[in-house]
Amino acid sequence: AQSVTQLGSHVSVSEGALVLLRCNYSSSVPPYLFWYVQYPNQGLQLLLKYTTGATLVKGINGFEAEFKKSETSFHLTKPSAHMSDAAEYFCAVTLDLGSSNTGKLIFGQGTTLQVKP
Amino acid sequence: DGGITQSPKYLFRKEGQNVTLSCEQNLNHDAMYWYRQDPGQGLRLIYYSQIVNDFQKGDIAEGYSVSREKKESFPLTVTSAQKNPTAFYLCASSIRDSYGYTFGSGTRLTVV
């Protein structure tokens, strides 16, 4: 069964430091991959997604992620953290592709990013 | 502006009562989904619907029911059979044969 693992339920960085949030998936075929951000008591907002093509994907708010098939990873990075980046981040995958597409996403358990001044 | 509206934002109910959470979208999306979010557990799929008058169980459907009588609406009923209903509930939608969701802002249900 497909699954998503986010390494580290809490990550703390200083303002201006590199942000790295880790996501690994288990699948025998390359999935479609997503990163979402959630602010307190709000819904989720799409940061970026990988479907096909270039493995380095750029998203909103300066975030990017790289799909590495050999490592089954899709880590999220941002060169310089801002206080407004403090939120919870979710990695998600779907394997329901093509004619069997149900659109279902499977989510990781989330990583809370803390940004210290 | 198009989007998904969940109401109410906060809901309190007594144990043993059924409660219905509203989800309406004006994005003309075909598919709609309900997820439950608990601290440290990510999002778990309750029900989903790809077309009107059809829906499927997700991973944690027990104690919940849904209907899809209109394309725009996908209400979720939390029944008295749900043993631990206190949670944050999120509704989402997507275009058929597309990937990735648009989310509503959620309903926080507290059962006392």
PDB file of C-alpha atoms in Angstrom:
ATOM      1  CA  ALA A   1       0.000   0.000   0.000  1.00  0.00           C
ATOM      2  CA  GLN A   2       1.157   3.475  -0.751  1.00  0.00           C
ATOM      3  CA  SER A   3       2.142   5.636   2.160  1.00  0.00           C
ATOM      4  CA  VAL A   4       3.784   8.906   2.994  1.00  0.00           C
ATOM      5  CA  THR A   5       6.268   9.551   5.779  1.00  0.00           C
ATOM      6  CA  GLN A   6       7.259  12.974   6.957  1.00  0.00           C
ATOM      7  CA  LEU A   7      10.424  12.854   9.028  1.00  0.00           C
ATOM      8  CA  GLY A   8      10.146  15.085  12.061  1.00  0.00           C
ATOM      9  CA  SER A   9       6.836  16.234  13.460  1.00  0.00           C
ATOM     10  CA  HIS A  10       8.418  19.536  14.540  1.00  0.00           C
ATOM     11  CA  VAL A  11      11.189  21.509  12.861  1.00  0.00           C
ATOM     12  CA  SER A  12      12.604  24.727  14.298  1.00  0.00           C
ATOM     13  CA  VAL A  13      14.765  27.177  12.350  1.00  0.00           C
ATOM     14  CA  SER A  14      15.979  30.712  12.828  1.00  0.00           C
ATOM     15  CA  GLU A  15      14.672  33.499  10.654  1.00  0.00           C
ATOM     16  CA  GLY A  16      16.819  33.661   7.522  1.00  0.00           C
ATOM     17  CA  ALA A  17      18.007  30.051   7.818  1.00  0.00           C
ATOM     18  CA  LEU A  18      17.405  27.252   5.344  1.00  0.00           C
ATOM     19  CA  VAL A  19      14.135  25.371   5.663  1.00  0.00           C
ATOM     20  CA  LEU A  20      14.193  21.632   4.904  1.00  0.00           C
ATOM     21  CA  LEU A  21      11.104  19.503   5.449  1.00  0.00           C
ATOM     22  CA  ARG A  22      11.457  15.834   4.570  1.00  0.00           C
ATOM     23  CA  CYS A  23       8.966  13.603   2.814  1.00  0.00           C
ATOM     24  CA  ASN A  24       9.406  10.019   1.659  1.00  0.00           C
ATOM     25  CA  TYR A  25       6.858   7.845  -0.045  1.00  0.00           C
ATOM     26  CA  SER A  26       6.498   4.143  -0.617  1.00  0.00           C
ATOM     27  CA  SER A  27       5.281   3.083  -4.016  1.00  0.00           C
ATOM     28  CA  SER A  28       6.268   0.747  -6.800  1.00  0.00           C
ATOM     29  CA  VAL A  29       5.411   3.354  -9.399  1.00  0.00           C
ATOM     30  CA  PRO A  30       6.181   7.056  -9.408  1.00  0.00           C
ATOM     31  CA  PRO A  31       3.302   8.894  -7.787  1.00  0.00           C
ATOM     32  CA  TYR A  32       2.087  12.419  -8.145  1.00  0.00           C
ATOM     33  CA  LEU A  33       3.338  14.434  -5.161  1.00  0.00           C
ATOM     34  CA  PHE A  34       2.108  17.519  -3.357  1.00  0.00           C
ATOM     35  CA  TRP A  35       3.018  19.875  -0.544  1.00  0.00           C
ATOM     36  CA  TYR A  36       0.336  21.786   1.322  1.00  0.00           C
ATOM     37  CA  VAL A  37       0.570  24.418   4.057  1.00  0.00           C
ATOM     38  CA  GLN A  38      -1.940  24.931   6.855  1.00  0.00           C
ATOM     39  CA  TYR A  39      -2.188  27.924   9.169  1.00  0.00           C
ATOM     40  CA  PRO A  40      -3.997  27.507  12.506  1.00  0.00           C
ATOM     41  CA  ASN A  41      -7.704  26.764  12.214  1.00  0.00           C
ATOM     42  CA  GLN A  42      -7.652  27.065   8.442  1.00  0.00           C
ATOM     43  CA  GLY A  43      -7.832  24.767   5.475  1.00  0.00           C
ATOM     44  CA  LEU A  44      -4.864  23.593   3.445  1.00  0.00           C
ATOM     45  CA  GLN A  45      -3.310  25.623   0.662  1.00  0.00           C
ATOM     46  CA  LEU A  46      -1.359  24.052  -2.189  1.00  0.00           C
ATOM     47  CA  LEU A  47       2.320  25.050  -2.185  1.00  0.00           C
ATOM     48  CA  LEU A  48       3.473  23.001  -5.166  1.00  0.00           C
ATOM     49  CA  LYS A  49       3.004  19.711  -6.965  1.00  0.00           C
ATOM     50  CA  TYR A  50       4.947  17.282  -9.098  1.00  0.00           C
ATOM     51  CA  THR A  51       3.182  15.300 -11.788  1.00  0.00           C
ATOM     52  CA  THR A  52       5.557  14.757 -14.712  1.00  0.00           C
ATOM     53  CA  GLY A  53       8.480  16.556 -16.337  1.00  0.00           C
ATOM     54  CA  ALA A  54      11.076  18.591 -14.480  1.00  0.00           C
ATOM     55  CA  THR A  55      11.855  17.053 -11.114  1.00  0.00           C
ATOM     56  CA  LEU A  56      12.608  20.379  -9.445  1.00  0.00           C
ATOM     57  CA  VAL A  57       9.322  22.100  -8.786  1.00  0.00           C
ATOM     58  CA  LYS A  58       8.937  25.699  -7.714  1.00  0.00           C
ATOM     59  CA  GLY A  59       5.946  26.790  -5.687  1.00  0.00           C
ATOM     60  CA  ILE A  60       4.522  29.803  -3.951  1.00  0.00           C
ATOM     61  CA  ASN A  61       6.197  31.841  -1.211  1.00  0.00           C
ATOM     62  CA  GLY A  62       9.704  30.866  -2.364  1.00  0.00           C
ATOM     63  CA  PHE A  63       9.352  27.148  -1.666  1.00  0.00           C
ATOM     64  CA  GLU A  64      10.592  24.410  -3.952  1.00  0.00           C
ATOM     65  CA  ALA A  65      10.821  20.629  -3.883  1.00  0.00           C
ATOM     66  CA  GLU A  66      12.747  18.033  -5.813  1.00  0.00           C
ATOM     67  CA  PHE A  67      11.410  14.643  -6.802  1.00  0.00           C
ATOM     68  CA  LYS A  68      14.119  11.989  -6.431  1.00  0.00           C
ATOM     69  CA  LYS A  69      12.901   8.654  -7.683  1.00  0.00           C
ATOM     70  CA  SER A  70      15.980   6.747  -6.527  1.00  0.00           C
ATOM     71  CA  GLU A  71      15.464   7.991  -2.980  1.00  0.00           C
ATOM     72  CA  THR A  72      11.629   7.958  -3.104  1.00  0.00           C
ATOM     73  CA  SER A  73      11.746  11.454  -1.682  1.00  0.00           C
ATOM     74  CA  PHE A  74      10.116  14.823  -2.252  1.00  0.00           C
ATOM     75  CA  HIS A  75      11.720  17.162   0.271  1.00  0.00           C
ATOM     76  CA  LEU A  76      10.528  20.762   0.601  1.00  0.00           C
ATOM     77  CA  THR A  77      13.066  23.566   0.871  1.00  0.00           C
ATOM     78  CA  LYS A  78      13.255  27.336   1.158  1.00  0.00           C
ATOM     79  CA  PRO A  79      16.591  29.172   1.194  1.00  0.00           C
ATOM     80  CA  SER A  80      15.662  31.740   3.836  1.00  0.00           C
ATOM     81  CA  ALA A  81      12.903  31.305   6.421  1.00  0.00           C
ATOM     82  CA  HIS A  82      10.528  34.114   7.226  1.00  0.00           C
ATOM     83  CA  MET A  83       8.423  34.454  10.350  1.00  0.00           C
ATOM     84  CA  SER A  84       5.298  34.113   8.211  1.00  0.00           C
ATOM     85  CA  ASP A  85       6.407  30.600   7.170  1.00  0.00           C
ATOM     86  CA  ALA A  86       5.517  29.254  10.613  1.00  0.00           C
ATOM     87  CA  ALA A  87       2.724  26.761   9.935  1.00  0.00           C
ATOM     88  CA  GLU A  88       2.038  23.065   9.507  1.00  0.00           C
ATOM     89  CA  TYR A  89       3.152  21.430   6.280  1.00  0.00           C
ATOM     90  CA  PHE A  90       1.723  18.293   4.717  1.00  0.00           C
ATOM     91  CA  CYS A  91       3.159  16.080   2.035  1.00  0.00           C
ATOM     92  CA  ALA A  92       0.642  14.090  -0.015  1.00  0.00           C
ATOM     93  CA  VAL A  93       0.660  11.522  -2.805  1.00  0.00           C
ATOM     94  CA  THR A  94      -1.767  10.029  -5.239  1.00  0.00           C
ATOM     95  CA  LEU A  95      -1.333   6.844  -7.223  1.00  0.00           C
ATOM     96  CA  ASP A  96      -4.798   6.958  -8.711  1.00  0.00           C
ATOM     97  CA  LEU A  97      -3.653   7.866 -12.174  1.00  0.00           C
ATOM     98  CA  GLY A  98      -5.148   7.536 -15.599  1.00  0.00           C
ATOM     99  CA  SER A  99      -8.418   5.713 -16.124  1.00  0.00           C
ATOM    100  CA  SER A 100      -8.619   4.581 -12.515  1.00  0.00           C
ATOM    101  CA  ASN A 101      -8.253   8.085 -11.190  1.00  0.00           C
ATOM    102  CA  THR A 102     -10.333   8.761  -8.126  1.00  0.00           C
ATOM    103  CA  GLY A 103      -8.301  11.812  -7.233  1.00  0.00           C
ATOM    104  CA  LYS A 104      -7.756  10.577  -3.699  1.00  0.00           C
ATOM    105  CA  LEU A 105      -4.768  11.985  -1.870  1.00  0.00           C
ATOM    106  CA  ILE A 106      -2.934  10.258   0.961  1.00  0.00           C
ATOM    107  CA  PHE A 107      -1.397  12.658   3.436  1.00  0.00           C
ATOM    108  CA  GLY A 108       1.596  12.442   5.703  1.00  0.00           C
ATOM    109  CA  GLN A 109       1.237  13.203   9.382  1.00  0.00           C
ATOM    110  CA  GLY A 110       2.425  16.771   9.007  1.00  0.00           C
ATOM    111  CA  THR A 111       5.435  18.790  10.127  1.00  0.00           C
ATOM    112  CA  THR A 112       5.063  21.891  12.240  1.00  0.00           C
ATOM    113  CA  LEU A 113       7.590  24.543  11.278  1.00  0.00           C
ATOM    114  CA  GLN A 114       8.634  26.997  13.963  1.00  0.00           C
ATOM    115  CA  VAL A 115      10.599  30.091  12.946  1.00  0.00           C
ATOM    116  CA  LYS A 116      12.575  31.808  15.694  1.00  0.00           C
ATOM    117  CA  PRO A 117      13.464  35.505  15.487  1.00  0.00           C
TER     118      PRO A 117
ATOM    119  CA  ASP B   1     -14.702  34.614  -6.112  1.00  0.00           C
ATOM    120  CA  GLY B   2     -14.951  30.864  -6.488  1.00  0.00           C
ATOM    121  CA  GLY B   3     -14.186  28.636  -3.568  1.00  0.00           C
ATOM    122  CA  ILE B   4     -15.390  26.144  -1.002  1.00  0.00           C
ATOM    123  CA  THR B   5     -17.482  27.225   1.962  1.00  0.00           C
ATOM    124  CA  GLN B   6     -17.711  25.143   5.093  1.00  0.00           C
ATOM    125  CA  SER B   7     -20.153  26.065   7.792  1.00  0.00           C
ATOM    126  CA  PRO B   8     -20.256  26.545  10.642  1.00  0.00           C
ATOM    127  CA  LYS B   9     -16.621  27.193  11.567  1.00  0.00           C
ATOM    128  CA  TYR B  10     -17.173  26.000  15.139  1.00  0.00           C
ATOM    129  CA  LEU B  11     -19.839  23.524  16.237  1.00  0.00           C
ATOM    130  CA  PHE B  12     -20.684  22.183  19.660  1.00  0.00           C
ATOM    131  CA  ARG B  13     -22.979  19.225  20.217  1.00  0.00           C
ATOM    132  CA  LYS B  14     -23.992  16.972  23.035  1.00  0.00           C
ATOM    133  CA  GLU B  15     -22.942  13.353  22.986  1.00  0.00           C
ATOM    134  CA  GLY B  16     -25.483  11.132  21.260  1.00  0.00           C
ATOM    135  CA  GLN B  17     -26.749  13.784  18.860  1.00  0.00           C
ATOM    136  CA  ASN B  18     -26.338  13.658  15.103  1.00  0.00           C
ATOM    137  CA  VAL B  19     -24.847  16.732  13.501  1.00  0.00           C
ATOM    138  CA  THR B  20     -24.499  17.796   9.866  1.00  0.00           C
ATOM    139  CA  LEU B  21     -21.554  19.761   8.510  1.00  0.00           C
ATOM    140  CA  SER B  22     -22.106  21.806   5.391  1.00  0.00           C
ATOM    141  CA  CYS B  23     -19.778  21.986   2.381  1.00  0.00           C
ATOM    142  CA  GLU B  24     -20.645  24.048  -0.702  1.00  0.00           C
ATOM    143  CA  GLN B  25     -18.435  24.831  -3.707  1.00  0.00           C
ATOM    144  CA  ASN B  26     -18.923  27.131  -6.690  1.00  0.00           C
ATOM    145  CA  LEU B  27     -15.858  25.979  -8.597  1.00  0.00           C
ATOM    146  CA  ASN B  28     -17.810  23.585 -10.827  1.00  0.00           C
ATOM    147  CA  HIS B  29     -15.606  20.777  -9.535  1.00  0.00           C
ATOM    148  CA  ASP B  30     -16.808  17.222 -10.080  1.00  0.00           C
ATOM    149  CA  ALA B  31     -15.197  15.506  -7.118  1.00  0.00           C
ATOM    150  CA  MET B  32     -15.604  16.307  -3.444  1.00  0.00           C
ATOM    151  CA  TYR B  33     -13.975  14.848  -0.353  1.00  0.00           C
ATOM    152  CA  TRP B  34     -14.290  14.860   3.420  1.00  0.00           C
ATOM    153  CA  TYR B  35     -11.251  14.486   5.652  1.00  0.00           C
ATOM    154  CA  ARG B  36     -10.876  14.330   9.388  1.00  0.00           C
ATOM    155  CA  GLN B  37      -7.831  15.916  11.016  1.00  0.00           C
ATOM    156  CA  ASP B  38      -6.564  14.999  14.483  1.00  0.00           C
ATOM    157  CA  PRO B  39      -3.318  16.262  16.042  1.00  0.00           C
ATOM    158  CA  GLY B  40      -0.334  14.191  14.930  1.00  0.00           C
ATOM    159  CA  GLN B  41      -2.396  11.994  12.600  1.00  0.00           C
ATOM    160  CA  GLY B  42      -2.511  14.018   9.427  1.00  0.00           C
ATOM    161  CA  LEU B  43      -5.676  13.913   7.336  1.00  0.00           C
ATOM    162  CA  ARG B  44      -7.755  10.772   7.025  1.00  0.00           C
ATOM    163  CA  LEU B  45     -10.333  10.285   4.278  1.00  0.00           C
ATOM    164  CA  ILE B  46     -13.920   9.776   5.408  1.00  0.00           C
ATOM    165  CA  TYR B  47     -15.959   9.807   2.169  1.00  0.00           C
ATOM    166  CA  TYR B  48     -15.558  11.007  -1.366  1.00  0.00           C
ATOM    167  CA  SER B  49     -17.791  11.567  -4.361  1.00  0.00           C
ATOM    168  CA  GLN B  50     -16.816  11.849  -8.001  1.00  0.00           C
ATOM    169  CA  ILE B  51     -20.268  12.513  -9.456  1.00  0.00           C
ATOM    170  CA  VAL B  52     -23.731  13.479  -8.287  1.00  0.00           C
ATOM    171  CA  ASN B  53     -25.715  10.736  -6.547  1.00  0.00           C
ATOM    172  CA  ASP B  54     -22.639   8.589  -6.071  1.00  0.00           C
ATOM    173  CA  PHE B  55     -20.108   8.389  -3.246  1.00  0.00           C
ATOM    174  CA  GLN B  56     -17.595   5.947  -1.792  1.00  0.00           C
ATOM    175  CA  LYS B  57     -16.305   5.182   1.671  1.00  0.00           C
ATOM    176  CA  GLY B  58     -12.838   6.294   2.617  1.00  0.00           C
ATOM    177  CA  ASP B  59     -10.594   4.860   5.292  1.00  0.00           C
ATOM    178  CA  ILE B  60     -12.645   5.896   8.333  1.00  0.00           C
ATOM    179  CA  ALA B  61     -16.299   5.973   7.182  1.00  0.00           C
ATOM    180  CA  GLU B  62     -17.811   4.244  10.225  1.00  0.00           C
ATOM    181  CA  GLY B  63     -20.136   6.572  12.111  1.00  0.00           C
ATOM    182  CA  TYR B  64     -20.442   9.036   9.232  1.00  0.00           C
ATOM    183  CA  SER B  65     -22.865   9.473   6.328  1.00  0.00           C
ATOM    184  CA  VAL B  66     -22.947  11.740   3.272  1.00  0.00           C
ATOM    185  CA  SER B  67     -25.162  12.686   0.354  1.00  0.00           C
ATOM    186  CA  ARG B  68     -24.449  14.219  -3.062  1.00  0.00           C
ATOM    187  CA  GLU B  69     -27.755  15.415  -4.458  1.00  0.00           C
ATOM    188  CA  LYS B  70     -26.237  18.461  -6.133  1.00  0.00           C
ATOM    189  CA  LYS B  71     -22.858  19.004  -7.731  1.00  0.00           C
ATOM    190  CA  GLU B  72     -22.220  21.997  -5.482  1.00  0.00           C
ATOM    191  CA  SER B  73     -23.016  20.377  -2.149  1.00  0.00           C
ATOM    192  CA  PHE B  74     -21.569  17.479  -0.153  1.00  0.00           C
ATOM    193  CA  PRO B  75     -22.853  17.532   3.449  1.00  0.00           C
ATOM    194  CA  LEU B  76     -21.386  15.251   6.090  1.00  0.00           C
ATOM    195  CA  THR B  77     -23.450  13.868   8.969  1.00  0.00           C
ATOM    196  CA  VAL B  78     -21.620  12.784  12.085  1.00  0.00           C
ATOM    197  CA  THR B  79     -23.876  10.227  13.715  1.00  0.00           C
ATOM    198  CA  SER B  80     -24.126   9.092  17.316  1.00  0.00           C
ATOM    199  CA  ALA B  81     -22.363   5.899  16.231  1.00  0.00           C
ATOM    200  CA  GLN B  82     -19.084   7.780  15.763  1.00  0.00           C
ATOM    201  CA  LYS B  83     -17.227   7.010  18.971  1.00  0.00           C
ATOM    202  CA  ASN B  84     -14.846   9.940  19.017  1.00  0.00           C
ATOM    203  CA  PRO B  85     -16.321  12.725  16.858  1.00  0.00           C
ATOM    204  CA  THR B  86     -14.415  15.689  18.287  1.00  0.00           C
ATOM    205  CA  ALA B  87     -12.051  16.759  15.491  1.00  0.00           C
ATOM    206  CA  PHE B  88     -11.351  19.269  12.738  1.00  0.00           C
ATOM    207  CA  TYR B  89     -13.217  18.395   9.546  1.00  0.00           C
ATOM    208  CA  LEU B  90     -12.035  19.509   6.128  1.00  0.00           C
ATOM    209  CA  CYS B  91     -13.906  19.439   2.859  1.00  0.00           C
ATOM    210  CA  ALA B  92     -12.096  19.555  -0.479  1.00  0.00           C
ATOM    211  CA  SER B  93     -12.913  19.438  -4.171  1.00  0.00           C
ATOM    212  CA  SER B  94     -11.125  18.766  -7.417  1.00  0.00           C
ATOM    213  CA  ILE B  95     -11.705  18.705 -11.143  1.00  0.00           C
ATOM    214  CA  ARG B  96     -12.291  15.206 -12.483  1.00  0.00           C
ATOM    215  CA  ASP B  97      -9.140  13.757 -14.040  1.00  0.00           C
ATOM    216  CA  SER B  98      -7.095  16.441 -12.366  1.00  0.00           C
ATOM    217  CA  TYR B  99      -4.803  16.196  -9.406  1.00  0.00           C
ATOM    218  CA  GLY B 100      -4.689  18.183  -6.230  1.00  0.00           C
ATOM    219  CA  TYR B 101      -7.445  19.697  -4.123  1.00  0.00           C
ATOM    220  CA  THR B 102      -8.980  23.026  -3.209  1.00  0.00           C
ATOM    221  CA  PHE B 103      -9.811  23.010   0.502  1.00  0.00           C
ATOM    222  CA  GLY B 104     -12.453  24.708   2.561  1.00  0.00           C
ATOM    223  CA  SER B 105     -11.518  26.467   5.797  1.00  0.00           C
ATOM    224  CA  GLY B 106     -12.754  23.622   7.992  1.00  0.00           C
ATOM    225  CA  THR B 107     -15.271  23.006  10.772  1.00  0.00           C
ATOM    226  CA  ARG B 108     -14.106  22.308  14.300  1.00  0.00           C
ATOM    227  CA  LEU B 109     -16.585  19.974  15.966  1.00  0.00           C
ATOM    228  CA  THR B 110     -16.584  19.554  19.722  1.00  0.00           C
ATOM    229  CA  VAL B 111     -18.825  16.980  21.321  1.00  0.00           C
ATOM    230  CA  VAL B 112     -19.406  17.315  25.047  1.00  0.00           C
TER     231      VAL B 112
END
